[in-house]
C-alpha positions as a Python dict, from the first residue, in 0.01 Angstrom:
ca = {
    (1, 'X'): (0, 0, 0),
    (2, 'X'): (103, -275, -196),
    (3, 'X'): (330, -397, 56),
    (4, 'X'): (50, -462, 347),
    (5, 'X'): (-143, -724, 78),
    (6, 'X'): (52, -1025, -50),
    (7, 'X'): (-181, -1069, -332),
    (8, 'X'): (-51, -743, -440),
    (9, 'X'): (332, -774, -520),
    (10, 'X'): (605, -831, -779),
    (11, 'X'): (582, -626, -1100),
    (12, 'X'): (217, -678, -1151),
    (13, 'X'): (140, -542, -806),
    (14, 'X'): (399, -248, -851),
    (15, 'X'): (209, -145, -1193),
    (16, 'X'): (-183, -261, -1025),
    (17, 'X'): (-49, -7, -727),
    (18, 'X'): (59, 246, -977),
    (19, 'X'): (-275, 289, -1158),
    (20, 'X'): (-478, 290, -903),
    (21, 'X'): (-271, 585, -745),
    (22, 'X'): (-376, 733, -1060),
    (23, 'X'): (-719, 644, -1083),
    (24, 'X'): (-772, 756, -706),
    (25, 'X'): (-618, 1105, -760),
    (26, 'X'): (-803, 1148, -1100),
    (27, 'X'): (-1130, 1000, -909),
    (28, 'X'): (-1171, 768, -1167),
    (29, 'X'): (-1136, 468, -1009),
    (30, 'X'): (-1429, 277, -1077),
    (31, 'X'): (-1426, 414, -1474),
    (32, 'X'): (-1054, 199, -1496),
    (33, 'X'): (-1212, -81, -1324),
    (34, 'X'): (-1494, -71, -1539),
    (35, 'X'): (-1253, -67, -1806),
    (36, 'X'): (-1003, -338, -1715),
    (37, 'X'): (-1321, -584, -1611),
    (38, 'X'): (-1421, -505, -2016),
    (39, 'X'): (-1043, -610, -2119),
    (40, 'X'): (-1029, -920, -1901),
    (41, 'X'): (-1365, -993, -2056),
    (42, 'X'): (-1241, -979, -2403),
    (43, 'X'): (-904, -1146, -2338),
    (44, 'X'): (-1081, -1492, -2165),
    (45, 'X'): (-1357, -1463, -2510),
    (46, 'X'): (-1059, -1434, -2743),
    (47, 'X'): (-757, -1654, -2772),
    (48, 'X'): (-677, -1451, -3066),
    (49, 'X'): (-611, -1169, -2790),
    (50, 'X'): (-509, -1394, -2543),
    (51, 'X'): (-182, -1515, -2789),
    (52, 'X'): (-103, -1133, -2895),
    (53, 'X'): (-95, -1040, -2495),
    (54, 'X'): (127, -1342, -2414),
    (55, 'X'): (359, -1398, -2701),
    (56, 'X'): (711, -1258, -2695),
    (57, 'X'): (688, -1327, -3088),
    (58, 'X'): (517, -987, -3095),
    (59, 'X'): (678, -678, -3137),
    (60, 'X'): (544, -385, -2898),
    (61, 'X'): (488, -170, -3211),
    (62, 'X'): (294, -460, -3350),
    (63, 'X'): (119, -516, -3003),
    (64, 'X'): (40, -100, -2988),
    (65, 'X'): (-106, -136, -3326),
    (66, 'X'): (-364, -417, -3251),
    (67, 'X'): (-447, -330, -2930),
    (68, 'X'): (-534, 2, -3004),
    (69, 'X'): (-776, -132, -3230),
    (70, 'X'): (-887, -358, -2980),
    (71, 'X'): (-952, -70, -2739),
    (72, 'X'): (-1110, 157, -2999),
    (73, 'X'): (-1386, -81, -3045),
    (74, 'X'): (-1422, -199, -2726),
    (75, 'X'): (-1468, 141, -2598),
    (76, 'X'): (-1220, 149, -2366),
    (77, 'X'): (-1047, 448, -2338),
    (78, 'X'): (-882, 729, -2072),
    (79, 'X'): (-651, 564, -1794),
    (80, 'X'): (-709, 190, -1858),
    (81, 'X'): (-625, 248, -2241),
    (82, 'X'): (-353, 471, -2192),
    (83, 'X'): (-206, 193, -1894),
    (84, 'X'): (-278, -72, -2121),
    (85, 'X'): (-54, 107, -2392),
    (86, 'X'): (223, 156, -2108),
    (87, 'X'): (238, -207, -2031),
    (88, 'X'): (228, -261, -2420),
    (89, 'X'): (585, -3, -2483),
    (90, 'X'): (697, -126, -2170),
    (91, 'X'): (693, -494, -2286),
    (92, 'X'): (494, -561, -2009),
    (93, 'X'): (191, -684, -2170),
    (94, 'X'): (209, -1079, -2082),
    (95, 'X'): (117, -998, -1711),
    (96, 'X'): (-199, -782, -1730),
    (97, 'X'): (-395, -1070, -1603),
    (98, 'X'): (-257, -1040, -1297),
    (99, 'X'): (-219, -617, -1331),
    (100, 'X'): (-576, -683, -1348),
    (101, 'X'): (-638, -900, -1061),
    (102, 'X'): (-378, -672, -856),
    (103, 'X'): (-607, -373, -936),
    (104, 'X'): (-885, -561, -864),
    (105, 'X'): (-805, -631, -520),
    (106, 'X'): (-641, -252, -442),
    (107, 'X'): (-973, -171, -518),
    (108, 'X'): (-1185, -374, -298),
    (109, 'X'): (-947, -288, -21),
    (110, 'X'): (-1011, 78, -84),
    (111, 'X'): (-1376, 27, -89),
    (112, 'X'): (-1361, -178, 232),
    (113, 'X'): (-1506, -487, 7),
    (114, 'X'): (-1375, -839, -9),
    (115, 'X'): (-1409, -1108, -381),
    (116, 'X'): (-1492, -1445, -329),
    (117, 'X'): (-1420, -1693, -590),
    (118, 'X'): (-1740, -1887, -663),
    (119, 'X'): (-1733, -2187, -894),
    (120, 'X'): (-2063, -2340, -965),
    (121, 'X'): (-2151, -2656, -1233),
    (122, 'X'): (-2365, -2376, -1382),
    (123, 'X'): (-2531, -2054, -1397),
    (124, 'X'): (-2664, -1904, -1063),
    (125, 'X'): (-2962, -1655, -1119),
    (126, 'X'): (-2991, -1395, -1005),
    (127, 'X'): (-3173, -1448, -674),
    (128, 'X'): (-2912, -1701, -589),
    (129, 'X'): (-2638, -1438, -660),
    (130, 'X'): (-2767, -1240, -424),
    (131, 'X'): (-2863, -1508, -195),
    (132, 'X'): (-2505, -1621, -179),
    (133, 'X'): (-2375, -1270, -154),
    (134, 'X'): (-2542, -1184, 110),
    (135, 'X'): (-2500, -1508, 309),
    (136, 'X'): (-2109, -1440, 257),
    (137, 'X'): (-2146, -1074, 392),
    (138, 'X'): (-2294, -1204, 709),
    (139, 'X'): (-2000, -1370, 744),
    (140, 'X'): (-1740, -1150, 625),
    (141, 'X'): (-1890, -863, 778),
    (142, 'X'): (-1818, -691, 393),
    (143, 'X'): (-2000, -597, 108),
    (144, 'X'): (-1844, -921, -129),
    (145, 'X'): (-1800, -913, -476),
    (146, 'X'): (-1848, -1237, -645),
    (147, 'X'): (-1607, -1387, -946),
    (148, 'X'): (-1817, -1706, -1091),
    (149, 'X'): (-1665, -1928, -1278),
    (150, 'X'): (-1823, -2203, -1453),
    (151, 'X'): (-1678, -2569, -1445),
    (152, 'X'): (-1939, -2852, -1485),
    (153, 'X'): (-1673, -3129, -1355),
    (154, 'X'): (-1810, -3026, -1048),
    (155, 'X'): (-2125, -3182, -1138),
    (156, 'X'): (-2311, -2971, -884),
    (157, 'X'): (-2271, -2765, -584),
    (158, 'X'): (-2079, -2489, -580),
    (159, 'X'): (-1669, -2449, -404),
    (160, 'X'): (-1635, -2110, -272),
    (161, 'X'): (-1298, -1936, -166),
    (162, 'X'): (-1305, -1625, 46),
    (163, 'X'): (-957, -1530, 156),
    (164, 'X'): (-763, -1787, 321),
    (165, 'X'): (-1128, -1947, 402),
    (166, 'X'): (-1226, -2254, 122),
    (167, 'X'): (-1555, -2394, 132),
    (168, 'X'): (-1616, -2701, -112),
    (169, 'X'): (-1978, -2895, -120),
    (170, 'X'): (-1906, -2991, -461),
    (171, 'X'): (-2069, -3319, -565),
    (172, 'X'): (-1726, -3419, -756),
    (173, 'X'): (-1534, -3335, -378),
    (174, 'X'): (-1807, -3560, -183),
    (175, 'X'): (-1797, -3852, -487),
    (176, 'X'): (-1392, -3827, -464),
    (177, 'X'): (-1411, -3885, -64),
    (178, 'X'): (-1682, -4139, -95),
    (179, 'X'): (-1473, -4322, -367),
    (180, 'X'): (-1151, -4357, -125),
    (181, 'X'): (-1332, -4462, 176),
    (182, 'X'): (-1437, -4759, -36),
    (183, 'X'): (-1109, -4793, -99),
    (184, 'X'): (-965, -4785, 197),
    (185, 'X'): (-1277, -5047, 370),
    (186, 'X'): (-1155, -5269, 94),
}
């Protein structure tokens, strides 16, 4: 399986591949998801976690230590804590990011869904969420689950990447091309 999506390779996608084997024969697949979606959470709100997952300066028993604290009280527990402790003996730890994203994408294969990448200057509500979503089903012809990220350099608009496909009405994008067709006139 891993093979047939690009975005799905290396030692990341080897790992992402392996638990969601797991998670599909244990039917538990959108439990680990849950899960992993709480970790990734945690590690982009914490640089504290962010160092301990990335630094070599670690040692796995003192990774194993803190992370199972981490886990225990962010209530993650079953076969994304017990992965997340494999990666952790198996020194593995720096690339759960993209173990994450990996997963992430086995799933939505699985589940027939596609993720588009959404930045915006700043928060959509709700009815824009699903405004968007369903605008991008009509043209995927998928159910598509939205990532948002939130970068006001973009001043407004919104660039959205769906696959290969990249649309950008971003004010800073429009400005930029504006900026060097004065340059070039002059």
């Amino acid at each position: 399986m891993a093979a047939e999506d690009p975005s799905v390779s290396g030692v990341s996608g080897r790992y992402a591949t392996a638990l969601f084997e797991l998670a599909r024969d244990q039917k538990s697949v959108d439990a680990v998801k849950a899960d992993l979606d709480k970790f990734s959470a945690l590690l982009a709100d914490s640089p504290d976690l962010l160092r301990l997952v990335r630094s070599p300066v670690f040692t796995a028993d003192a990774q194993a230590k803190a992370l199972g604290a981490v886990l225990d009280k962010a209530g993650i527990s079953g076969v994304a804590a017990n992965f997340l402790k494999v990666l952790t003996a198996n020194r593995r730890l720096f690339a759960v990011a993209d173990v994450i994203r990996a997963f992430r994408a086995l799933v939505a294969k699985f589940k027939g869904e596609a993720t588009a990448e959404v930045t915006v200057a700043e928060p959509l509500s709700d009815t824009n969420l699903d405004a968007l979503k369903a605008a991008l089903k009509s043209v995927s012809g998928k159910d598509v689950d939205l990532n948002v990220k939130i970068d006001p350099s973009i001043i407004g608009g919104l660039v959205v990447k769906l696959g290969s496909r990249m649309v950008d009405s971003s004010l800073r994008t429009k400005l930029n091309s504006i900026k060097h067709a004065m340059k070039e006139a002059g």
